[in-house]
Amino acid sequence: MRHSLLSKFQGTILGAVLGNVIGLQYQRQLVGIPAQTEDLLPILQLTKYQQLTLSRSTLALNSSSSKIPIDKHSSGCGRLAVAWVQSLIRCNGLDLNDWRNTWEAFAKSEIYHPQRTEFQSLLNPCESAVAALPIAMFFHENKAKLREKIMLATEVWQKQNGQEYETGVLAVGFAIARSLKQRLDPATAIEQTIAYVKTDNALTELLLQVQILLEQGADLETATTHLCKSATDLREKLGEGEKKSQTKSIVNPENFIPIALAFYCFLNTPEDLRLS
């Protein structure tokens, strides 16, 4: 093995934390809040000698005195992912009662509007994939069991139209699991991922576009523009279909763009954090 399983787990967590912080920075900039680059320094200064660990309320960088408080630097799905990591460790696996209790306690927090008596706030597909990341890591050795556990876990917070959300979680979970087992071939990853999710929807359509972009050697700007246009076209196409069938899809295809871009970046520059 080129990398130990521990190193792969650390890399997965580091990538999730880095993506989470950068995503929050982007969201802040959209509403006019200046970027705070100091938030990124503790993460970017990590080396292979520094260990990323989870504690009760902090992601700690052990080789330095710096700590990243979850309540300040993490999104809701990031905090939920940490809580579910703790659930998996506490129960030595997926205990649906504990998993559900963790979700309901989180859903009652101020993030999900405590005045609501029913947990109607849904994570979007990308947030679902991040929140379910612990499942992909914990059950990465068996893809059949991984599918089973992901579908059980997502039912806790996706009561309706769950299949659309499951697609994103399954796609990301499968890719992470294959990477952890050193079995992810960039040339066939998209094809295998689509086969694994076993459904056709906006995400699988965008993943097919990712495959084309990779084969063409498209740069990031071109890929981003193309995927955004493809998502817009899919939304319009779905809108026309919904008018005819009088049904409504709960997921806007544009919500799948970050997942599609994540696949593009990783498969275009595998194992190169500076570029991916």
PDB file of C-alpha atoms in Angstrom:
ATOM      1  CA  MET A   1       0.000   0.000   0.000  1.00  0.00           C
ATOM      2  CA  ARG A   2       1.302   3.442  -0.887  1.00  0.00           C
ATOM      3  CA  HIS A   3      -0.289   5.055   2.153  1.00  0.00           C
ATOM      4  CA  SER A   4      -1.389   3.606   5.465  1.00  0.00           C
ATOM      5  CA  LEU A   5      -5.097   3.444   6.226  1.00  0.00           C
ATOM      6  CA  LEU A   6      -4.529   5.908   9.067  1.00  0.00           C
ATOM      7  CA  SER A   7      -2.958   8.389   6.638  1.00  0.00           C
ATOM      8  CA  LYS A   8      -5.885   7.962   4.256  1.00  0.00           C
ATOM      9  CA  PHE A   9      -8.366   8.597   7.055  1.00  0.00           C
ATOM     10  CA  GLN A  10      -6.426  11.697   8.095  1.00  0.00           C
ATOM     11  CA  GLY A  11      -6.338  12.889   4.490  1.00  0.00           C
ATOM     12  CA  THR A  12     -10.090  12.383   4.130  1.00  0.00           C
ATOM     13  CA  ILE A  13     -10.787  14.372   7.283  1.00  0.00           C
ATOM     14  CA  LEU A  14      -8.311  17.084   6.311  1.00  0.00           C
ATOM     15  CA  GLY A  15      -9.877  17.410   2.863  1.00  0.00           C
ATOM     16  CA  ALA A  16     -13.345  17.678   4.380  1.00  0.00           C
ATOM     17  CA  VAL A  17     -12.213  20.336   6.865  1.00  0.00           C
ATOM     18  CA  LEU A  18     -10.386  22.343   4.213  1.00  0.00           C
ATOM     19  CA  GLY A  19     -13.317  22.176   1.804  1.00  0.00           C
ATOM     20  CA  ASN A  20     -15.685  23.117   4.597  1.00  0.00           C
ATOM     21  CA  VAL A  21     -13.702  26.215   5.573  1.00  0.00           C
ATOM     22  CA  ILE A  22     -13.201  27.338   1.962  1.00  0.00           C
ATOM     23  CA  GLY A  23     -16.919  26.830   1.301  1.00  0.00           C
ATOM     24  CA  LEU A  24     -17.829  28.985   4.285  1.00  0.00           C
ATOM     25  CA  GLN A  25     -15.406  31.671   3.119  1.00  0.00           C
ATOM     26  CA  TYR A  26     -17.078  31.692  -0.292  1.00  0.00           C
ATOM     27  CA  GLN A  27     -20.555  31.942   1.237  1.00  0.00           C
ATOM     28  CA  ARG A  28     -19.408  34.875   3.364  1.00  0.00           C
ATOM     29  CA  GLN A  29     -17.991  36.653   0.338  1.00  0.00           C
ATOM     30  CA  LEU A  30     -21.317  36.260  -1.483  1.00  0.00           C
ATOM     31  CA  VAL A  31     -22.987  38.375   1.205  1.00  0.00           C
ATOM     32  CA  GLY A  32     -20.177  40.922   1.362  1.00  0.00           C
ATOM     33  CA  ILE A  33     -18.190  39.593   4.332  1.00  0.00           C
ATOM     34  CA  PRO A  34     -14.424  39.879   3.700  1.00  0.00           C
ATOM     35  CA  ALA A  35     -12.457  36.640   3.544  1.00  0.00           C
ATOM     36  CA  GLN A  36     -10.560  35.732   6.706  1.00  0.00           C
ATOM     37  CA  THR A  37      -7.440  33.993   5.489  1.00  0.00           C
ATOM     38  CA  GLU A  38      -6.191  33.418   9.021  1.00  0.00           C
ATOM     39  CA  ASP A  39      -8.905  30.766   9.354  1.00  0.00           C
ATOM     40  CA  LEU A  40      -7.091  28.663   6.771  1.00  0.00           C
ATOM     41  CA  LEU A  41      -3.566  28.925   8.152  1.00  0.00           C
ATOM     42  CA  PRO A  42      -3.817  26.193  10.803  1.00  0.00           C
ATOM     43  CA  ILE A  43      -5.066  23.772   8.146  1.00  0.00           C
ATOM     44  CA  LEU A  44      -2.657  24.726   5.374  1.00  0.00           C
ATOM     45  CA  GLN A  45       0.302  24.417   7.740  1.00  0.00           C
ATOM     46  CA  LEU A  46      -0.378  20.725   8.305  1.00  0.00           C
ATOM     47  CA  THR A  47       2.411  18.346   7.341  1.00  0.00           C
ATOM     48  CA  LYS A  48       2.611  14.565   7.369  1.00  0.00           C
ATOM     49  CA  TYR A  49       4.042  14.850  10.880  1.00  0.00           C
ATOM     50  CA  GLN A  50       0.994  16.665  12.185  1.00  0.00           C
ATOM     51  CA  GLN A  51      -2.004  14.626  13.230  1.00  0.00           C
ATOM     52  CA  LEU A  52      -5.605  15.707  12.782  1.00  0.00           C
ATOM     53  CA  THR A  53      -7.778  14.336  15.563  1.00  0.00           C
ATOM     54  CA  LEU A  54     -11.323  14.705  16.810  1.00  0.00           C
ATOM     55  CA  SER A  55     -12.174  15.741  20.339  1.00  0.00           C
ATOM     56  CA  ARG A  56     -15.508  16.592  21.934  1.00  0.00           C
ATOM     57  CA  SER A  57     -15.806  20.067  20.508  1.00  0.00           C
ATOM     58  CA  THR A  58     -12.604  20.797  18.636  1.00  0.00           C
ATOM     59  CA  LEU A  59     -10.650  19.651  15.632  1.00  0.00           C
ATOM     60  CA  ALA A  60      -7.167  19.793  17.093  1.00  0.00           C
ATOM     61  CA  LEU A  61      -3.863  20.055  15.253  1.00  0.00           C
ATOM     62  CA  ASN A  62      -1.663  18.171  17.678  1.00  0.00           C
ATOM     63  CA  SER A  63       1.727  19.373  16.533  1.00  0.00           C
ATOM     64  CA  SER A  64       0.958  22.991  17.279  1.00  0.00           C
ATOM     65  CA  SER A  65      -0.973  24.953  19.855  1.00  0.00           C
ATOM     66  CA  SER A  66      -3.613  25.988  17.330  1.00  0.00           C
ATOM     67  CA  LYS A  67      -7.122  24.584  17.455  1.00  0.00           C
ATOM     68  CA  ILE A  68     -10.093  24.965  15.166  1.00  0.00           C
ATOM     69  CA  PRO A  69     -13.294  25.371  17.197  1.00  0.00           C
ATOM     70  CA  ILE A  70     -16.094  23.569  15.446  1.00  0.00           C
ATOM     71  CA  ASP A  71     -18.717  26.155  16.377  1.00  0.00           C
ATOM     72  CA  LYS A  72     -16.793  28.936  14.651  1.00  0.00           C
ATOM     73  CA  HIS A  73     -15.214  27.389  11.611  1.00  0.00           C
ATOM     74  CA  SER A  74     -17.539  24.546  10.666  1.00  0.00           C
ATOM     75  CA  SER A  75     -20.795  24.498   8.760  1.00  0.00           C
ATOM     76  CA  GLY A  76     -23.861  22.775  10.137  1.00  0.00           C
ATOM     77  CA  CYS A  77     -23.142  19.629   8.132  1.00  0.00           C
ATOM     78  CA  GLY A  78     -19.553  19.662   9.413  1.00  0.00           C
ATOM     79  CA  ARG A  79     -20.693  19.742  13.015  1.00  0.00           C
ATOM     80  CA  LEU A  80     -23.242  17.046  12.286  1.00  0.00           C
ATOM     81  CA  ALA A  81     -20.545  14.867  10.719  1.00  0.00           C
ATOM     82  CA  VAL A  82     -18.445  15.178  13.880  1.00  0.00           C
ATOM     83  CA  ALA A  83     -21.458  14.256  16.028  1.00  0.00           C
ATOM     84  CA  TRP A  84     -22.085  11.198  13.880  1.00  0.00           C
ATOM     85  CA  VAL A  85     -18.430  10.165  14.076  1.00  0.00           C
ATOM     86  CA  GLN A  86     -18.869  10.172  17.826  1.00  0.00           C
ATOM     87  CA  SER A  87     -22.060   8.109  17.459  1.00  0.00           C
ATOM     88  CA  LEU A  88     -20.301   5.466  15.356  1.00  0.00           C
ATOM     89  CA  ILE A  89     -17.463   5.240  17.862  1.00  0.00           C
ATOM     90  CA  ARG A  90     -19.764   5.243  20.872  1.00  0.00           C
ATOM     91  CA  CYS A  91     -21.974   2.468  19.472  1.00  0.00           C
ATOM     92  CA  ASN A  92     -19.203   0.620  17.606  1.00  0.00           C
ATOM     93  CA  GLY A  93     -21.196   0.907  14.397  1.00  0.00           C
ATOM     94  CA  LEU A  94     -24.420   2.356  13.051  1.00  0.00           C
ATOM     95  CA  ASP A  95     -27.053   2.329  15.775  1.00  0.00           C
ATOM     96  CA  LEU A  96     -30.130   3.870  14.172  1.00  0.00           C
ATOM     97  CA  ASN A  97     -31.651   4.922  17.474  1.00  0.00           C
ATOM     98  CA  ASP A  98     -28.500   6.772  18.501  1.00  0.00           C
ATOM     99  CA  TRP A  99     -28.060   8.129  14.953  1.00  0.00           C
ATOM    100  CA  ARG A 100     -31.640   9.430  14.987  1.00  0.00           C
ATOM    101  CA  ASN A 101     -31.270  10.905  18.472  1.00  0.00           C
ATOM    102  CA  THR A 102     -28.118  12.692  17.329  1.00  0.00           C
ATOM    103  CA  TRP A 103     -29.946  14.126  14.321  1.00  0.00           C
ATOM    104  CA  GLU A 104     -32.995  15.209  16.314  1.00  0.00           C
ATOM    105  CA  ALA A 105     -30.857  16.902  18.959  1.00  0.00           C
ATOM    106  CA  PHE A 106     -29.009  18.719  16.196  1.00  0.00           C
ATOM    107  CA  ALA A 107     -32.221  19.587  14.344  1.00  0.00           C
ATOM    108  CA  LYS A 108     -33.574  21.273  17.461  1.00  0.00           C
ATOM    109  CA  SER A 109     -30.570  23.560  17.653  1.00  0.00           C
ATOM    110  CA  GLU A 110     -30.700  27.168  16.493  1.00  0.00           C
ATOM    111  CA  ILE A 111     -29.264  26.170  13.127  1.00  0.00           C
ATOM    112  CA  TYR A 112     -32.433  24.286  12.277  1.00  0.00           C
ATOM    113  CA  HIS A 113     -34.899  26.703  13.882  1.00  0.00           C
ATOM    114  CA  PRO A 114     -35.928  25.357  17.313  1.00  0.00           C
ATOM    115  CA  GLN A 115     -39.480  26.673  16.958  1.00  0.00           C
ATOM    116  CA  ARG A 116     -40.237  23.914  14.461  1.00  0.00           C
ATOM    117  CA  THR A 117     -41.826  20.832  15.978  1.00  0.00           C
ATOM    118  CA  GLU A 118     -41.241  18.712  12.888  1.00  0.00           C
ATOM    119  CA  PHE A 119     -37.786  18.279  11.435  1.00  0.00           C
ATOM    120  CA  GLN A 120     -38.610  19.573   7.976  1.00  0.00           C
ATOM    121  CA  SER A 121     -35.341  21.339   7.216  1.00  0.00           C
ATOM    122  CA  LEU A 122     -33.462  19.202   4.729  1.00  0.00           C
ATOM    123  CA  LEU A 123     -29.756  19.161   4.124  1.00  0.00           C
ATOM    124  CA  ASN A 124     -28.983  19.828   0.494  1.00  0.00           C
ATOM    125  CA  PRO A 125     -27.261  17.017  -1.471  1.00  0.00           C
ATOM    126  CA  CYS A 126     -23.744  18.336  -0.840  1.00  0.00           C
ATOM    127  CA  GLU A 127     -24.380  18.830   2.872  1.00  0.00           C
ATOM    128  CA  SER A 128     -25.825  15.322   3.029  1.00  0.00           C
ATOM    129  CA  ALA A 129     -22.673  13.893   1.459  1.00  0.00           C
ATOM    130  CA  VAL A 130     -20.450  15.685   3.984  1.00  0.00           C
ATOM    131  CA  ALA A 131     -22.630  14.759   6.949  1.00  0.00           C
ATOM    132  CA  ALA A 132     -22.593  11.096   5.902  1.00  0.00           C
ATOM    133  CA  LEU A 133     -18.827  11.008   5.339  1.00  0.00           C
ATOM    134  CA  PRO A 134     -18.284   9.040   8.590  1.00  0.00           C
ATOM    135  CA  ILE A 135     -20.406   6.211   7.148  1.00  0.00           C
ATOM    136  CA  ALA A 136     -18.179   5.992   4.065  1.00  0.00           C
ATOM    137  CA  MET A 137     -15.083   5.777   6.238  1.00  0.00           C
ATOM    138  CA  PHE A 138     -16.481   3.353   8.808  1.00  0.00           C
ATOM    139  CA  PHE A 139     -17.904   0.876   6.261  1.00  0.00           C
ATOM    140  CA  HIS A 140     -15.431   1.361   3.402  1.00  0.00           C
ATOM    141  CA  GLU A 141     -14.327  -2.283   3.236  1.00  0.00           C
ATOM    142  CA  ASN A 142     -17.575  -3.729   1.871  1.00  0.00           C
ATOM    143  CA  LYS A 143     -19.422  -1.812  -0.836  1.00  0.00           C
ATOM    144  CA  ALA A 144     -22.647  -3.793  -0.345  1.00  0.00           C
ATOM    145  CA  LYS A 145     -22.694  -3.038   3.366  1.00  0.00           C
ATOM    146  CA  LEU A 146     -21.731   0.558   2.601  1.00  0.00           C
ATOM    147  CA  ARG A 147     -24.806   0.939   0.388  1.00  0.00           C
ATOM    148  CA  GLU A 148     -27.031  -0.645   3.036  1.00  0.00           C
ATOM    149  CA  LYS A 149     -25.737   1.599   5.820  1.00  0.00           C
ATOM    150  CA  ILE A 150     -25.902   4.770   3.726  1.00  0.00           C
ATOM    151  CA  MET A 151     -29.519   4.118   2.787  1.00  0.00           C
ATOM    152  CA  LEU A 152     -30.446   3.391   6.396  1.00  0.00           C
ATOM    153  CA  ALA A 153     -28.606   6.464   7.645  1.00  0.00           C
ATOM    154  CA  THR A 154     -30.065   8.887   5.106  1.00  0.00           C
ATOM    155  CA  GLU A 155     -33.609   7.780   5.931  1.00  0.00           C
ATOM    156  CA  VAL A 156     -33.134   9.426   9.320  1.00  0.00           C
ATOM    157  CA  TRP A 157     -33.077  12.932   7.859  1.00  0.00           C
ATOM    158  CA  GLN A 158     -34.529  12.520   4.367  1.00  0.00           C
ATOM    159  CA  LYS A 159     -38.143  11.430   4.751  1.00  0.00           C
ATOM    160  CA  GLN A 160     -39.328  12.348   1.275  1.00  0.00           C
ATOM    161  CA  ASN A 161     -37.672  12.128  -2.146  1.00  0.00           C
ATOM    162  CA  GLY A 162     -34.767  10.471  -0.397  1.00  0.00           C
ATOM    163  CA  GLN A 163     -33.487   8.792  -3.546  1.00  0.00           C
ATOM    164  CA  GLU A 164     -32.323  12.083  -5.016  1.00  0.00           C
ATOM    165  CA  TYR A 165     -30.305  12.800  -1.888  1.00  0.00           C
ATOM    166  CA  GLU A 166     -29.062   9.227  -1.613  1.00  0.00           C
ATOM    167  CA  THR A 167     -27.473   9.555  -5.043  1.00  0.00           C
ATOM    168  CA  GLY A 168     -25.065  12.237  -3.858  1.00  0.00           C
ATOM    169  CA  VAL A 169     -24.247  10.408  -0.632  1.00  0.00           C
ATOM    170  CA  LEU A 170     -23.742   7.099  -2.457  1.00  0.00           C
ATOM    171  CA  ALA A 171     -21.554   8.665  -5.141  1.00  0.00           C
ATOM    172  CA  VAL A 172     -19.254  10.454  -2.706  1.00  0.00           C
ATOM    173  CA  GLY A 173     -19.270   7.551  -0.254  1.00  0.00           C
ATOM    174  CA  PHE A 174     -18.363   5.045  -2.960  1.00  0.00           C
ATOM    175  CA  ALA A 175     -15.515   7.203  -4.272  1.00  0.00           C
ATOM    176  CA  ILE A 176     -14.119   7.689  -0.756  1.00  0.00           C
ATOM    177  CA  ALA A 177     -14.408   3.973   0.002  1.00  0.00           C
ATOM    178  CA  ARG A 178     -12.620   2.995  -3.222  1.00  0.00           C
ATOM    179  CA  SER A 179      -9.881   5.513  -2.497  1.00  0.00           C
ATOM    180  CA  LEU A 180      -9.380   4.130   1.005  1.00  0.00           C
ATOM    181  CA  LYS A 181      -8.963   0.654  -0.474  1.00  0.00           C
ATOM    182  CA  GLN A 182      -6.593   1.944  -3.189  1.00  0.00           C
ATOM    183  CA  ARG A 183      -9.012   0.738  -5.860  1.00  0.00           C
ATOM    184  CA  LEU A 184     -10.068   3.992  -7.470  1.00  0.00           C
ATOM    185  CA  ASP A 185      -8.955   4.162 -11.094  1.00  0.00           C
ATOM    186  CA  PRO A 186      -9.462   7.711 -12.431  1.00  0.00           C
ATOM    187  CA  ALA A 187     -10.121   6.320 -15.905  1.00  0.00           C
ATOM    188  CA  THR A 188     -13.091   4.213 -14.787  1.00  0.00           C
ATOM    189  CA  ALA A 189     -14.184   5.988 -11.585  1.00  0.00           C
ATOM    190  CA  ILE A 190     -17.146   7.824 -13.137  1.00  0.00           C
ATOM    191  CA  GLU A 191     -18.483   4.719 -14.854  1.00  0.00           C
ATOM    192  CA  GLN A 192     -18.163   2.639 -11.670  1.00  0.00           C
ATOM    193  CA  THR A 193     -19.752   5.341  -9.531  1.00  0.00           C
ATOM    194  CA  ILE A 194     -22.781   5.680 -11.807  1.00  0.00           C
ATOM    195  CA  ALA A 195     -23.174   1.899 -11.834  1.00  0.00           C
ATOM    196  CA  TYR A 196     -23.013   1.870  -8.038  1.00  0.00           C
ATOM    197  CA  VAL A 197     -25.724   4.477  -7.431  1.00  0.00           C
ATOM    198  CA  LYS A 198     -28.091   2.547  -9.729  1.00  0.00           C
ATOM    199  CA  THR A 199     -30.213   5.493 -10.785  1.00  0.00           C
ATOM    200  CA  ASP A 200     -30.386   8.189 -13.432  1.00  0.00           C
ATOM    201  CA  ASN A 201     -30.867  11.763 -12.284  1.00  0.00           C
ATOM    202  CA  ALA A 202     -29.255  15.182 -12.507  1.00  0.00           C
ATOM    203  CA  LEU A 203     -26.100  14.100 -10.670  1.00  0.00           C
ATOM    204  CA  THR A 204     -25.410  11.135 -12.919  1.00  0.00           C
ATOM    205  CA  GLU A 205     -25.960  13.386 -15.938  1.00  0.00           C
ATOM    206  CA  LEU A 206     -23.409  15.853 -14.559  1.00  0.00           C
ATOM    207  CA  LEU A 207     -20.956  13.042 -13.806  1.00  0.00           C
ATOM    208  CA  LEU A 208     -21.169  11.968 -17.442  1.00  0.00           C
ATOM    209  CA  GLN A 209     -20.252  15.540 -18.372  1.00  0.00           C
ATOM    210  CA  VAL A 210     -17.320  15.343 -15.952  1.00  0.00           C
ATOM    211  CA  GLN A 211     -16.076  12.253 -17.798  1.00  0.00           C
ATOM    212  CA  ILE A 212     -16.196  14.141 -21.094  1.00  0.00           C
ATOM    213  CA  LEU A 213     -14.344  17.110 -19.582  1.00  0.00           C
ATOM    214  CA  LEU A 214     -11.625  14.829 -18.223  1.00  0.00           C
ATOM    215  CA  GLU A 215     -11.193  13.137 -21.587  1.00  0.00           C
ATOM    216  CA  GLN A 216     -10.917  16.546 -23.244  1.00  0.00           C
ATOM    217  CA  GLY A 217      -8.356  17.757 -20.707  1.00  0.00           C
ATOM    218  CA  ALA A 218     -10.511  20.777 -19.867  1.00  0.00           C
ATOM    219  CA  ASP A 219      -9.161  23.263 -17.332  1.00  0.00           C
ATOM    220  CA  LEU A 220     -11.029  24.161 -14.143  1.00  0.00           C
ATOM    221  CA  GLU A 221     -12.591  27.350 -15.508  1.00  0.00           C
ATOM    222  CA  THR A 222     -13.893  25.542 -18.574  1.00  0.00           C
ATOM    223  CA  ALA A 223     -15.186  22.679 -16.441  1.00  0.00           C
ATOM    224  CA  THR A 224     -16.975  25.027 -14.053  1.00  0.00           C
ATOM    225  CA  THR A 225     -18.631  26.971 -16.864  1.00  0.00           C
ATOM    226  CA  HIS A 226     -19.671  23.800 -18.663  1.00  0.00           C
ATOM    227  CA  LEU A 227     -21.116  22.124 -15.565  1.00  0.00           C
ATOM    228  CA  CYS A 228     -23.038  25.245 -14.567  1.00  0.00           C
ATOM    229  CA  LYS A 229     -24.551  25.467 -18.042  1.00  0.00           C
ATOM    230  CA  SER A 230     -25.356  21.752 -18.021  1.00  0.00           C
ATOM    231  CA  ALA A 231     -27.088  22.072 -14.647  1.00  0.00           C
ATOM    232  CA  THR A 232     -29.133  25.033 -15.892  1.00  0.00           C
ATOM    233  CA  ASP A 233     -30.169  23.090 -18.991  1.00  0.00           C
ATOM    234  CA  LEU A 234     -31.151  20.110 -16.824  1.00  0.00           C
ATOM    235  CA  ARG A 235     -33.213  22.349 -14.556  1.00  0.00           C
ATOM    236  CA  GLU A 236     -35.125  23.748 -17.520  1.00  0.00           C
ATOM    237  CA  LYS A 237     -35.606  20.259 -18.941  1.00  0.00           C
ATOM    238  CA  LEU A 238     -36.884  18.969 -15.600  1.00  0.00           C
ATOM    239  CA  GLY A 239     -39.188  21.967 -15.323  1.00  0.00           C
ATOM    240  CA  GLU A 240     -40.813  21.131 -18.639  1.00  0.00           C
ATOM    241  CA  GLY A 241     -41.199  17.493 -17.607  1.00  0.00           C
ATOM    242  CA  GLU A 242     -42.741  18.457 -14.266  1.00  0.00           C
ATOM    243  CA  LYS A 243     -45.355  20.586 -15.986  1.00  0.00           C
ATOM    244  CA  LYS A 244     -46.418  17.623 -18.098  1.00  0.00           C
ATOM    245  CA  SER A 245     -46.407  15.083 -15.274  1.00  0.00           C
ATOM    246  CA  GLN A 246     -47.579  17.512 -12.563  1.00  0.00           C
ATOM    247  CA  THR A 247     -44.797  16.363 -10.248  1.00  0.00           C
ATOM    248  CA  LYS A 248     -42.001  18.321  -8.667  1.00  0.00           C
ATOM    249  CA  SER A 249     -38.401  17.302  -8.026  1.00  0.00           C
ATOM    250  CA  ILE A 250     -37.129  18.360  -4.620  1.00  0.00           C
ATOM    251  CA  VAL A 251     -33.544  18.799  -5.834  1.00  0.00           C
ATOM    252  CA  ASN A 252     -32.393  21.618  -8.081  1.00  0.00           C
ATOM    253  CA  PRO A 253     -29.739  20.171 -10.451  1.00  0.00           C
ATOM    254  CA  GLU A 254     -27.528  23.156  -9.631  1.00  0.00           C
ATOM    255  CA  ASN A 255     -27.212  21.791  -6.083  1.00  0.00           C
ATOM    256  CA  PHE A 256     -25.221  18.886  -7.520  1.00  0.00           C
ATOM    257  CA  ILE A 257     -22.579  21.128  -9.136  1.00  0.00           C
ATOM    258  CA  PRO A 258     -20.194  21.072  -6.125  1.00  0.00           C
ATOM    259  CA  ILE A 259     -20.217  17.257  -6.102  1.00  0.00           C
ATOM    260  CA  ALA A 260     -19.578  17.117  -9.845  1.00  0.00           C
ATOM    261  CA  LEU A 261     -16.740  19.639  -9.515  1.00  0.00           C
ATOM    262  CA  ALA A 262     -15.285  17.653  -6.624  1.00  0.00           C
ATOM    263  CA  PHE A 263     -15.134  14.577  -8.859  1.00  0.00           C
ATOM    264  CA  TYR A 264     -13.549  16.627 -11.649  1.00  0.00           C
ATOM    265  CA  CYS A 265     -10.865  18.119  -9.402  1.00  0.00           C
ATOM    266  CA  PHE A 266      -9.983  14.855  -7.703  1.00  0.00           C
ATOM    267  CA  LEU A 267      -9.898  12.732 -10.849  1.00  0.00           C
ATOM    268  CA  ASN A 268      -8.015  15.397 -12.796  1.00  0.00           C
ATOM    269  CA  THR A 269      -5.278  15.712 -10.159  1.00  0.00           C
ATOM    270  CA  PRO A 270      -5.499  12.625  -7.900  1.00  0.00           C
ATOM    271  CA  GLU A 271      -3.513  12.749  -4.645  1.00  0.00           C
ATOM    272  CA  ASP A 272      -2.339  16.317  -5.272  1.00  0.00           C
ATOM    273  CA  LEU A 273      -3.969  18.395  -2.523  1.00  0.00           C
ATOM    274  CA  ARG A 274      -2.486  21.630  -3.872  1.00  0.00           C
ATOM    275  CA  LEU A 275      -4.453  21.216  -7.097  1.00  0.00           C
ATOM    276  CA  SER A 276      -7.450  19.088  -6.053  1.00  0.00           C
TER     277      SER A 276
END
